[in-house]
Coordinates of C-alpha atoms in Angstrom, one line a residue:
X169 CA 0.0 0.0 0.0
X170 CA 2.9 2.6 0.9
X171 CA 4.6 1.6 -2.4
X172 CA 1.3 2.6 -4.2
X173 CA 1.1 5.4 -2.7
X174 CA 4.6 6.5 -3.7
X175 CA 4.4 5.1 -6.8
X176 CA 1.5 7.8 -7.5
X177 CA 2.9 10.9 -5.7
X178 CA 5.8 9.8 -8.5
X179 CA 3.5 9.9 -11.3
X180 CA 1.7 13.3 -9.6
X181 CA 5.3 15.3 -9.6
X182 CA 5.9 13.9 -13.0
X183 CA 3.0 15.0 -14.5
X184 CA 3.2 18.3 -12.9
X185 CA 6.5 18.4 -14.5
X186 CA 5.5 17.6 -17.9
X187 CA 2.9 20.4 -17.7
X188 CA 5.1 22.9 -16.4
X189 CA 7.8 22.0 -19.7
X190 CA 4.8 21.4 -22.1
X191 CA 3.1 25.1 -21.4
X192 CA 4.1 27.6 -24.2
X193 CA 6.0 30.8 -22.5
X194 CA 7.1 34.3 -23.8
X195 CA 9.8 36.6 -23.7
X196 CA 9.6 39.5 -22.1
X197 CA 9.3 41.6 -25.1
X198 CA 6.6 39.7 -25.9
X199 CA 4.2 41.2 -23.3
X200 CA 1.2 43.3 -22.3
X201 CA 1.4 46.8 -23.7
X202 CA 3.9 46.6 -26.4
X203 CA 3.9 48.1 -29.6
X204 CA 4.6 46.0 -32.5
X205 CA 6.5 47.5 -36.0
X206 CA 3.5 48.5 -38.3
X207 CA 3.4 47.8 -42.2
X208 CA 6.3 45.0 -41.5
X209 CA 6.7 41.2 -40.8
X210 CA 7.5 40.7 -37.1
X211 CA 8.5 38.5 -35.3
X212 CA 7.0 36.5 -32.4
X213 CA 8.6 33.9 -30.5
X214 CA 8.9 32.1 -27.2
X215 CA 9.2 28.6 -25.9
X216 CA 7.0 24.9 -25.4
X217 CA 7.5 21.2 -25.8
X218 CA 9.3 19.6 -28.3
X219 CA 7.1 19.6 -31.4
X220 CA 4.2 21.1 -30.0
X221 CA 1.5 22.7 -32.0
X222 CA 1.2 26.1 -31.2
X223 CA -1.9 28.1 -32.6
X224 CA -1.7 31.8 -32.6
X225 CA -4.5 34.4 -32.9
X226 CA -3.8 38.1 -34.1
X227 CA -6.4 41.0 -33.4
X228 CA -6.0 42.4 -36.3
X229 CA -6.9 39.4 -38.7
X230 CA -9.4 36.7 -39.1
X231 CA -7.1 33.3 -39.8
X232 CA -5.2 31.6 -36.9
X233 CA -1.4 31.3 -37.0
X234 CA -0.8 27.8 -36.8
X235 CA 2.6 26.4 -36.7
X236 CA 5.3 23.9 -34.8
X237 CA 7.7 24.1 -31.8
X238 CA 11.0 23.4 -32.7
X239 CA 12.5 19.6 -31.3
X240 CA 14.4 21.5 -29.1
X241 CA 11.3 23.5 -27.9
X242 CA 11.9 26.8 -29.3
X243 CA 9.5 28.7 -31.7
X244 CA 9.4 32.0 -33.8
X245 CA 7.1 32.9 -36.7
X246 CA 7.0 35.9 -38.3
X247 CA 3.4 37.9 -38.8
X248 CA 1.6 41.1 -41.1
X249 CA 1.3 44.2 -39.4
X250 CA -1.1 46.6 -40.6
X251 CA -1.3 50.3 -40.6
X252 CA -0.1 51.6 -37.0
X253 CA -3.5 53.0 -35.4
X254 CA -4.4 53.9 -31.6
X255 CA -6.6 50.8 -31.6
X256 CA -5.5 48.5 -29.0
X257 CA -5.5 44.8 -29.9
X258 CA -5.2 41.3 -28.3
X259 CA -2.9 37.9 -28.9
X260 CA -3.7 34.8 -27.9
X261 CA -0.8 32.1 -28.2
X262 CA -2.3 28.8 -27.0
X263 CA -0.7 25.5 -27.0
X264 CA -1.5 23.0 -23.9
X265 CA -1.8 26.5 -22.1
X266 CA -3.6 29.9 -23.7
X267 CA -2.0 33.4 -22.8
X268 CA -3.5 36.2 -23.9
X269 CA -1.6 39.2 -24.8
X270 CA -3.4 42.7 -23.8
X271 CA -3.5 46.3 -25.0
X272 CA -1.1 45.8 -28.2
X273 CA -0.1 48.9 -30.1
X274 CA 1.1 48.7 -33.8
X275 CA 3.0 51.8 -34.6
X276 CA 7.3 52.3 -34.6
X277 CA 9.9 50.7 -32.5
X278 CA 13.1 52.2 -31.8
X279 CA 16.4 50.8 -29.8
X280 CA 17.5 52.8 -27.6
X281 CA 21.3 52.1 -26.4
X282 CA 24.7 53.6 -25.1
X283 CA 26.3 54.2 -22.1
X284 CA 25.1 56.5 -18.8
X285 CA 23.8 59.8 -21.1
X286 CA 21.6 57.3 -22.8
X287 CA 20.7 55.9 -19.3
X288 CA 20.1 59.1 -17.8
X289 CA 16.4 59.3 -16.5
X290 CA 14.0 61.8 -16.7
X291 CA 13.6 62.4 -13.1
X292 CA 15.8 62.8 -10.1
X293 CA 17.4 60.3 -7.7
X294 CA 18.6 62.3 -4.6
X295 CA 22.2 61.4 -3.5
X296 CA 22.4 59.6 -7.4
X297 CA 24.4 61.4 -10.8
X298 CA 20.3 61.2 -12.0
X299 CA 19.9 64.8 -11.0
X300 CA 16.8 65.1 -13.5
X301 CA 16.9 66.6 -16.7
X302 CA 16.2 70.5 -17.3
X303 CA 12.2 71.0 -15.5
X304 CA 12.4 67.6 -14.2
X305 CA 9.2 68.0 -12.4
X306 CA 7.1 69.9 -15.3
X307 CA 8.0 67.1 -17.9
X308 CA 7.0 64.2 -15.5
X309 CA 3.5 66.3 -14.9
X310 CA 3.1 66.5 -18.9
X311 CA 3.9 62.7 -19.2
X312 CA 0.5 61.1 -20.4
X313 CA 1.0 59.7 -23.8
X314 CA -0.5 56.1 -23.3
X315 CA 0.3 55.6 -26.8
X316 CA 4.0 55.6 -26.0
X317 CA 5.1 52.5 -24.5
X318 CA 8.6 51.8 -22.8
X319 CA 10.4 48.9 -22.0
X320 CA 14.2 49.0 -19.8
X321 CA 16.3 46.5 -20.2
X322 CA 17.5 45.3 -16.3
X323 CA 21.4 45.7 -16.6
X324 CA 23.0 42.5 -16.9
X325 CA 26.3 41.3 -18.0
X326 CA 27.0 37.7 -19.2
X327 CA 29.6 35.5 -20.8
X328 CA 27.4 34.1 -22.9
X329 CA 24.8 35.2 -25.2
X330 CA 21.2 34.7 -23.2
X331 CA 17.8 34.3 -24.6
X332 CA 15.9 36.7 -22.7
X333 CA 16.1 40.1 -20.8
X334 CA 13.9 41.1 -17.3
X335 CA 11.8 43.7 -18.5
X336 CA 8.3 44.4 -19.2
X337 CA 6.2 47.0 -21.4
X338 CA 4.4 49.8 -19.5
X339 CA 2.5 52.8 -20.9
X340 CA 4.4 56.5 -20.7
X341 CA 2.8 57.7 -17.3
X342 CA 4.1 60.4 -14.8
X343 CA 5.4 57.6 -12.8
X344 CA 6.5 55.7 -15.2
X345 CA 8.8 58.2 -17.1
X346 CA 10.4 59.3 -14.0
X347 CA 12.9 56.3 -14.3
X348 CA 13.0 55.9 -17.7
X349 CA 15.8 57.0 -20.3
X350 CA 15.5 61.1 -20.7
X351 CA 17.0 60.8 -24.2
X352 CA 14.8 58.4 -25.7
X353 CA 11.4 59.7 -24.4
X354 CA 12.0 63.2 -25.8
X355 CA 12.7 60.9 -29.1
X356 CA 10.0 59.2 -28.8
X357 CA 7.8 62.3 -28.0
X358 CA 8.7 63.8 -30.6
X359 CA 8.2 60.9 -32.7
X360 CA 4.7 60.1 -31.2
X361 CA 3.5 63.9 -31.9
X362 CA 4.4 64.0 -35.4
X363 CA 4.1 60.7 -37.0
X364 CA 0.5 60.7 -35.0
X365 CA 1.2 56.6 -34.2
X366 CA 2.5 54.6 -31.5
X367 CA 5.8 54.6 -30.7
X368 CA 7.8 52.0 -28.8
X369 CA 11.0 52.0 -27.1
X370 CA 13.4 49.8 -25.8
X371 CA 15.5 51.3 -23.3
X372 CA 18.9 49.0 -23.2
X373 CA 21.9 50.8 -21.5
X374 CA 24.5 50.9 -18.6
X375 CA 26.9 53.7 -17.4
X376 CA 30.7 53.7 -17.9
X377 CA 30.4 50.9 -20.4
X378 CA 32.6 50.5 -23.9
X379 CA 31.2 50.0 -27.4
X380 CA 33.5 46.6 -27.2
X381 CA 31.0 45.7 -23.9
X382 CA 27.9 46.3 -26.1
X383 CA 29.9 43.9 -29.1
X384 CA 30.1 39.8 -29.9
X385 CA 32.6 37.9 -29.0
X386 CA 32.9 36.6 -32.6
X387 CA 33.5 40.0 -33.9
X388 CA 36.0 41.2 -32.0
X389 CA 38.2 38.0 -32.0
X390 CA 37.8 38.1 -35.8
X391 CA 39.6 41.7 -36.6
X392 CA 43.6 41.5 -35.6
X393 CA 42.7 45.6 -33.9
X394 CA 40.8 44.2 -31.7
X395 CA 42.7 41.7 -30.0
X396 CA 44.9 44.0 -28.0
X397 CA 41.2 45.0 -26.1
X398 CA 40.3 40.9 -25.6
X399 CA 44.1 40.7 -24.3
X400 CA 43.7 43.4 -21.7
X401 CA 40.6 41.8 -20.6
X402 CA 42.5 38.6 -19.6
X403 CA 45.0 40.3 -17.7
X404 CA 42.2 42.3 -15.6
X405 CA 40.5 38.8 -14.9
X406 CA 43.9 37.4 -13.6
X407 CA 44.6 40.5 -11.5
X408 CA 41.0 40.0 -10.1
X409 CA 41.7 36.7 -9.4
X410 CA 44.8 37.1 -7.6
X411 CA 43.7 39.7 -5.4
X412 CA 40.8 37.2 -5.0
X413 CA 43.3 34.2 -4.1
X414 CA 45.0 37.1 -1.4
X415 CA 41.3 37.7 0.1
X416 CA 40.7 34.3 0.8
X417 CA 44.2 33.3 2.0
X418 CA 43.7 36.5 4.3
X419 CA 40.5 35.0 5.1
X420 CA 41.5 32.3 6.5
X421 CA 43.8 33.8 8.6
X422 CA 41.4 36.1 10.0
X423 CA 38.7 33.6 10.7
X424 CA 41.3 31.5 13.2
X425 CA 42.4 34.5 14.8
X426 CA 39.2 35.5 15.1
X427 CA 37.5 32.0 16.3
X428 CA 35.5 32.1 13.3
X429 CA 33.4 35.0 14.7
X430 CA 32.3 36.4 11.7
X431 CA 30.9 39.4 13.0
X432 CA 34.6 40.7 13.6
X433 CA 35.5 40.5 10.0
X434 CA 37.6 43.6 8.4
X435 CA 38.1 42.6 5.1
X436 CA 36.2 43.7 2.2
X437 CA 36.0 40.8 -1.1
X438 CA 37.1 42.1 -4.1
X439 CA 34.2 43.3 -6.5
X440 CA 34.7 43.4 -10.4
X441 CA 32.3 46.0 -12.5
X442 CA 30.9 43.1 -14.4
X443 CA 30.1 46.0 -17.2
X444 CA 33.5 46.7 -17.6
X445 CA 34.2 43.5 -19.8
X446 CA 34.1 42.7 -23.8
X447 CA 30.9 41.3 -25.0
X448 CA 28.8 40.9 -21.6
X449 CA 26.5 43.8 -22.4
X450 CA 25.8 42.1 -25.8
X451 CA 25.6 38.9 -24.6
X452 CA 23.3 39.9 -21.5
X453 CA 21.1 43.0 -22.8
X454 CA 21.2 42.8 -26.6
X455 CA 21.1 39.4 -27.9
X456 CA 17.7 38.8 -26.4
X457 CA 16.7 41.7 -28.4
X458 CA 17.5 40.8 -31.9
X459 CA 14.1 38.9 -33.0
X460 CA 12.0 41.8 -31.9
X461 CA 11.4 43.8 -35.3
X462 CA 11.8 47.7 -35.3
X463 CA 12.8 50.8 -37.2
X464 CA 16.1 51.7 -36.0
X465 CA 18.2 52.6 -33.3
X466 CA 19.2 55.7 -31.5
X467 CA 22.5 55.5 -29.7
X468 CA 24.9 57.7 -27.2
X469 CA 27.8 56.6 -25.9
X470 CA 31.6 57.1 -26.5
X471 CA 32.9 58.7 -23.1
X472 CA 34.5 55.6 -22.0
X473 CA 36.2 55.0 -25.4
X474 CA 37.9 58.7 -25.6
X475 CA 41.1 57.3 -24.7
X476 CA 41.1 55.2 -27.1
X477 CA 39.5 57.5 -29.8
X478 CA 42.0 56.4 -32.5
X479 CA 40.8 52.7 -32.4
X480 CA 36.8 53.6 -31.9
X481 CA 37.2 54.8 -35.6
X482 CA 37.3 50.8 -36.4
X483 CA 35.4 49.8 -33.8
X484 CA 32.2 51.7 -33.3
X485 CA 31.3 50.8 -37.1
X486 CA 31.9 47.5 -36.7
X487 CA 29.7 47.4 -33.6
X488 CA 26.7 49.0 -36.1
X489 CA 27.6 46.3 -38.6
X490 CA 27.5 43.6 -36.3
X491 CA 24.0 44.7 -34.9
X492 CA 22.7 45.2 -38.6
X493 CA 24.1 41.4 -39.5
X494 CA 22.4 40.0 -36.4
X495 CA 19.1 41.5 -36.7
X496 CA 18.7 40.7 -40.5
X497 CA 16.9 44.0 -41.4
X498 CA 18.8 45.2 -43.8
X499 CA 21.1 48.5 -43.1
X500 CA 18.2 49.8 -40.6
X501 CA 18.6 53.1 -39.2
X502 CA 21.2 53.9 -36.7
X503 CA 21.2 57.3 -35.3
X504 CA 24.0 58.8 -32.8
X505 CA 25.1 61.8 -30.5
X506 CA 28.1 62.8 -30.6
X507 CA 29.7 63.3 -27.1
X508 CA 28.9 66.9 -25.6
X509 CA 31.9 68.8 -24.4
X510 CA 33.4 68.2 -21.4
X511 CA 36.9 68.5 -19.0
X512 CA 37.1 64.4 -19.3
X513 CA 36.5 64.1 -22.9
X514 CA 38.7 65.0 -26.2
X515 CA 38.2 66.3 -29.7
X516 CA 39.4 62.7 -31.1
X517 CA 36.3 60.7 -29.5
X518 CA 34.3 63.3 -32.0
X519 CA 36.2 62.9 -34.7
X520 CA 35.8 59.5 -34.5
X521 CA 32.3 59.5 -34.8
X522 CA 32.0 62.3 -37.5
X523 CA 33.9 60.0 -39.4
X524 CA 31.1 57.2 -38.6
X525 CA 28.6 59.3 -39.8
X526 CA 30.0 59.9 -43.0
X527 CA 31.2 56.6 -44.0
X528 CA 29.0 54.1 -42.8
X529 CA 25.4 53.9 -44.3
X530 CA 21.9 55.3 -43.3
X531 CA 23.2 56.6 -40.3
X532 CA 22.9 60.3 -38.6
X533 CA 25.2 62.4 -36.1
X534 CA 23.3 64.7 -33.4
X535 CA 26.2 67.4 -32.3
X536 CA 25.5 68.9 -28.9
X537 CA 28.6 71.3 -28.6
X538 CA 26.1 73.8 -26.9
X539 CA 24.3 71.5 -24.8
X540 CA 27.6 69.7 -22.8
X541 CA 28.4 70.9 -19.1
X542 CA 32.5 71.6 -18.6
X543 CA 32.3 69.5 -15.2
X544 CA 28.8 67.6 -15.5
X545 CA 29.4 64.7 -18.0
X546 CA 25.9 64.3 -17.6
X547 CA 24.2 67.6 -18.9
X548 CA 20.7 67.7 -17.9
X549 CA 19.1 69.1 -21.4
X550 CA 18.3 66.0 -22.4
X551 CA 15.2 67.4 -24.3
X552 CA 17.8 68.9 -27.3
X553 CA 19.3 65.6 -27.6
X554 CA 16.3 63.8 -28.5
X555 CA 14.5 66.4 -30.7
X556 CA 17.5 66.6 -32.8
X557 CA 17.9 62.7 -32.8
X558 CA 13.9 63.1 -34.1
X559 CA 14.9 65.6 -36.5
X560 CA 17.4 62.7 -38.0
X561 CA 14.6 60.1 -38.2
X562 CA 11.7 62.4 -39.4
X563 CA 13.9 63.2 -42.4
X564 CA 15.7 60.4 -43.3
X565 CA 13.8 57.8 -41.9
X566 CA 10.3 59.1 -42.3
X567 CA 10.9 61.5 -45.1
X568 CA 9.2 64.4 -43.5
X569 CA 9.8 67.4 -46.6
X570 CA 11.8 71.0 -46.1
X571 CA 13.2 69.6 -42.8
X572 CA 17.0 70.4 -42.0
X573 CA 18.6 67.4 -39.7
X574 CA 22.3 68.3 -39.5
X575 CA 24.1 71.6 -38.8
X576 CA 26.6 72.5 -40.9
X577 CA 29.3 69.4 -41.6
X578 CA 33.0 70.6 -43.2
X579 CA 33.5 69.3 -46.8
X580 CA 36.6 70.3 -47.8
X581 CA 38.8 73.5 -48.2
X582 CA 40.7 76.3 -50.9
X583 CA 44.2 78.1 -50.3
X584 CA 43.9 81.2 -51.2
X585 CA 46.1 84.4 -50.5
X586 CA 46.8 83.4 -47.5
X587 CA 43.8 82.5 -46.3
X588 CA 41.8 78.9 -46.3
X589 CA 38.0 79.0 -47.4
X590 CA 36.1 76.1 -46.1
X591 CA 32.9 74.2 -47.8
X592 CA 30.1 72.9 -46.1
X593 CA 27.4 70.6 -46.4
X594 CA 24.0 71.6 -44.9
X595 CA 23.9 75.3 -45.5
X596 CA 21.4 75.5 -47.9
X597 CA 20.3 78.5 -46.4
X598 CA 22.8 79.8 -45.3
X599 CA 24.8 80.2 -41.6
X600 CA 22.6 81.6 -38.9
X601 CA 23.2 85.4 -38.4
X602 CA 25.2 86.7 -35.5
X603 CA 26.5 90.2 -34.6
X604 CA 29.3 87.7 -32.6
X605 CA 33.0 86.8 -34.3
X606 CA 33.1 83.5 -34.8
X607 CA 34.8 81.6 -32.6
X608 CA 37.2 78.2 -31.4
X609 CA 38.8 78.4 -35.2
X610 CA 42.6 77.9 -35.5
X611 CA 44.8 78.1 -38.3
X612 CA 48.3 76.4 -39.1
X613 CA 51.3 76.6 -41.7
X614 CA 53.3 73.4 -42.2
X615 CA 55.0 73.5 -39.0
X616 CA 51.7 72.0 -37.5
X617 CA 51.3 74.7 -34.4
X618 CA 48.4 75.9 -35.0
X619 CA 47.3 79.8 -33.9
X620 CA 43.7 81.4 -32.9
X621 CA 42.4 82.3 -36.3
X622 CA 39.7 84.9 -37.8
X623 CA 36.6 83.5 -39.8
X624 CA 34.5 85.3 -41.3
X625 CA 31.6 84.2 -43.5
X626 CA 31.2 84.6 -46.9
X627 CA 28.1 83.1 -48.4
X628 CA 27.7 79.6 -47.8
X629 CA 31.6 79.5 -46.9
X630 CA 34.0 80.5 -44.4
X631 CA 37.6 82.4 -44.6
X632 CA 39.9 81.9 -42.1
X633 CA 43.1 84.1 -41.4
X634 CA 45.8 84.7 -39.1
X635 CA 48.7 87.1 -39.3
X636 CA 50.6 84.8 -37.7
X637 CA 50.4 82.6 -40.2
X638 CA 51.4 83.6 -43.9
X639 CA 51.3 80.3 -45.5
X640 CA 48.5 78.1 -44.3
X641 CA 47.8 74.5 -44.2
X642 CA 45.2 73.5 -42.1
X643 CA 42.2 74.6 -40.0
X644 CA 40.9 73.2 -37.2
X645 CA 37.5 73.8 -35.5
X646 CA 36.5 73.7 -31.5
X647 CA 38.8 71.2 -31.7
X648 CA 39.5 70.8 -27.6
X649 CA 37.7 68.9 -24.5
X650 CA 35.5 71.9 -23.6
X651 CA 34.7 74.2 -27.1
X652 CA 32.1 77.1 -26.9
X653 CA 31.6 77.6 -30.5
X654 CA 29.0 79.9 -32.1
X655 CA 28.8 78.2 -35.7
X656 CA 25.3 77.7 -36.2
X657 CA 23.2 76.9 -40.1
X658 CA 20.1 79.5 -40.5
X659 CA 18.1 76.1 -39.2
X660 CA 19.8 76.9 -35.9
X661 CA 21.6 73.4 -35.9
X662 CA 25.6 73.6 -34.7
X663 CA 28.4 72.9 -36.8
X664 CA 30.3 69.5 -35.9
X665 CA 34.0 70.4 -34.5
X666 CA 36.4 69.4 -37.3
X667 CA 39.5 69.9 -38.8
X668 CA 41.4 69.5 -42.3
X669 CA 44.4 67.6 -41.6
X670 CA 45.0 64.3 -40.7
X671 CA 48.0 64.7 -38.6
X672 CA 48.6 62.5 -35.9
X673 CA 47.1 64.2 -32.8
X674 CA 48.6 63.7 -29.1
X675 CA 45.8 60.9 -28.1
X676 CA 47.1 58.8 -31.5
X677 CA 50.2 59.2 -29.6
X678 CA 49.6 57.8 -26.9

């Protein structure tokens, strides 16, 4: 009789085990709220038994999905969106189980990545670097745009590439804005308030983090540049493990001298910023992300790579190419800020990235030279940064007519009498007007020292001087850590720092 009744609690657990693996589950992207690319095949995807059927049911259309789990119990299929509308919809995905997926938006879906400026939320956190941006607490009030949802990514750092992210969709709220990225939701606003459809984001960020963090591991072991960042990696985990090795040795000691009274412990463990490491971030906060279809991404980041400006010139395109290749979408759109000035930063980390904007496709460059904070690497107008990220997508994403994106970007330059005339693009109307000299232009003969110049403009041009310098060679544009220029387009867009040569700078040098 005992054995019976074993025997059945045995078959009881079992079978509470087979439903438990046989019931169909979700990512967390593929939640309540969310807002699903309109006019596009999208993805949905998720998890049951071994060759179970799986029968899905879309709001918007009469005919059931039906398809097959995988044999190892994984499932994606791909569905129509229609026009993006404020008409909410449902999704049933039912297999031995049935969820049903509530409040769906179809609209535009944006990813929204970087480091801490990306991060940065809307509101304050006392005693935190989140001071709030500029009228923290009047933008929370205005926060009621149920038609944009948000998503954050919990920060997360792994060794190898995971499936999923902790996370899930809520509607833009005064309370829940406070937290979210400042940056993106003034994208997104702006978005929302022109396109007149839903907009989705995906917040996916962590401060003081490298583009190499937020890269695969198959990329950068494949280019010979990148190696030298893999090697230094290894020799951080050794010194972490050796001062890990000393903390338990001391440990050891302590706890015998001591009698194993814990509560008299002095030493403090070693901790390693997990965020600080090659690949983690993509592994942990990006990976998960690839099946969820969207428009594009938005993206700031680039402090912690100043020092190594030189090599972010190879590396920061090959982090946009390795995101294009894994989300299969073609060369979608992939919008950037360039850093703001600051004591910490360099003119190199711009360069970099004006050169990324130039040379790799369908991408766009926000400058913010008169939006950065001298001590604050974290400038609270956060509201600039996202309407001119907006601007980028409106136009060449969304090909909203007459709209200028992009201040004035150098082109190339003429000798003349002493003098060096400089070409722009995005002047079409002209540099904005200003009763001001221009200013943070420097001029240089061959010698390569370069002198505080006059420019003066002339058309769609400008001509820049020095009497120090009777034969020049190059030019070079609020090119320092913390320029105040005044070079503005008649849009009122400011001119990206530059300069004409190519000579090796002092951070090369390094």
């Amino acid at each position: 009789m005992i054995y019976l009744k074993k025997l059945l609690l045995l078959f009881i657990i079992l079978g509470l085990k087979i439903t438990a693996i046989a019931q169909v589950k979700l990512p967390a992207l593929v939640g309540d709220n969310m807002v699903l690319q309109q006019n596009s095949k999208v993805n949905l995807w998720g998890w049951a038994s071994p060759n179970e059927k799986i029968k899905i049911q879309l709001g918007w259309q009469n005919n059931p999905v039906e398809i097959t789990a995988n044999p190892d119990g994984t499932w994606k299929t791909a569905v129509n969106t229609p026009q993006g509308s404020e008409k909410p919809f449902d999704v049933s995905i039912e297999a031995s189980n049935k969820i049903i997926l509530k409040n769906i938006l179809i609209g535009e879906v944006w990813i929204c990545s970087g480091q801490s400026n990306m991060y940065f939320p809307v509101g304050k956190e006392d005693g935190t670097w989140k001071t709030g941006v500029k009228n923290y607490e009047q933008e929370i009030q205005n926060a009621n745009f149920p038609s944009i949802r948000l998503f954050t990514v919990l920060t997360k750092a792994s060794q190898k590439p995971l499936d999923d992210v902790t996370g899930s969709w809520k509607q833009c709220s005064p309370s829940s804005i406070k937290t979210f990225s400042a940056v993106a939701y003034f994208f997104g606003r702006d978005l929302y308030q022109n396109l007149k459809v839903p907009i989705g984001l995906i917040s996916s960020s962590w401060g003081g983090t490298k583009a190499e963090a937020w890269t695969s591991q198959t990329v950068l072991e494949e280019n010979p540049d990148f190696l030298p960042i893999l090697e230094q990696d290894a020799k951080n985990e050794k010194l972490f493990q050796e001062k890990l090795e000393i903390y338990y040795a001391d440990l050891q000691k302590e706890r015998i001298a001591n009698n194993n009274d814990i509560s008299k412990s002095q030493l403090k463990k070693p901790k390693k910023e997990e965020n600080k490491t090659s690949y983690v971030l993509y592994n942990a906060m990006l990976h998960p992300l690839i099946n969820y279809t969207m428009k594009g991404v938005i993206w700031y980041q680039g402090e912690s790579n100043a020092e190594s400006a030189f090599l972010y010139r190879t590396l920061f395109p090959a982090m946009i190419k390795n995101w294009r290749s894994d989300w299969n979408q073609g060369d979608f759109p992939f919008y950037f800020v360039q850093i703001a000035p600051h004591k910490g930063q360099n003119p190199d980390i711009r360069e970099a990235q004006l050169m990324a904007s130039k040379s790799v496709s369908n991408t766009g460059m926000a400058v913010t030279t008169d939006v950065g904070n001298a001590t604050n690497i974290h400038p609270i107008d956060k509201q600039t940064v996202g309407y001119r990220l907006a601007l980028i997508a409106r136009s060449k994403t969304y090909n909203e007519s007459n709209l200028a994106y992009s201040g004035p970007l150098y082109n190339h330059m003429k000798i003349k009498k002493g003098k060096i005339q400089l070409f722009f693009d995005d002047v079409e109307n002209g540099f904005k007007k200003s009763n001001q000299d221009l200013k943070e232009f420097e001029i240089s003969g061959n010698d390569q020292i370069f002198y505080p110049a006059q420019a003066k403009i002339d058309g769609k041009t400008i001509v820049v001087s020095s009497s120090k310098v009777k034969n020049p060679a190059a030019v070079r544009f609020a090119w320092k850590a913390v320029p105040e220029p005044n070079l503005f387009n008649a849009e009122n867009l400011p001119a990206s720092p530059f300069r004409t040569d190519d000579w090796p700078t002092e951070n090369q040098k390094k």
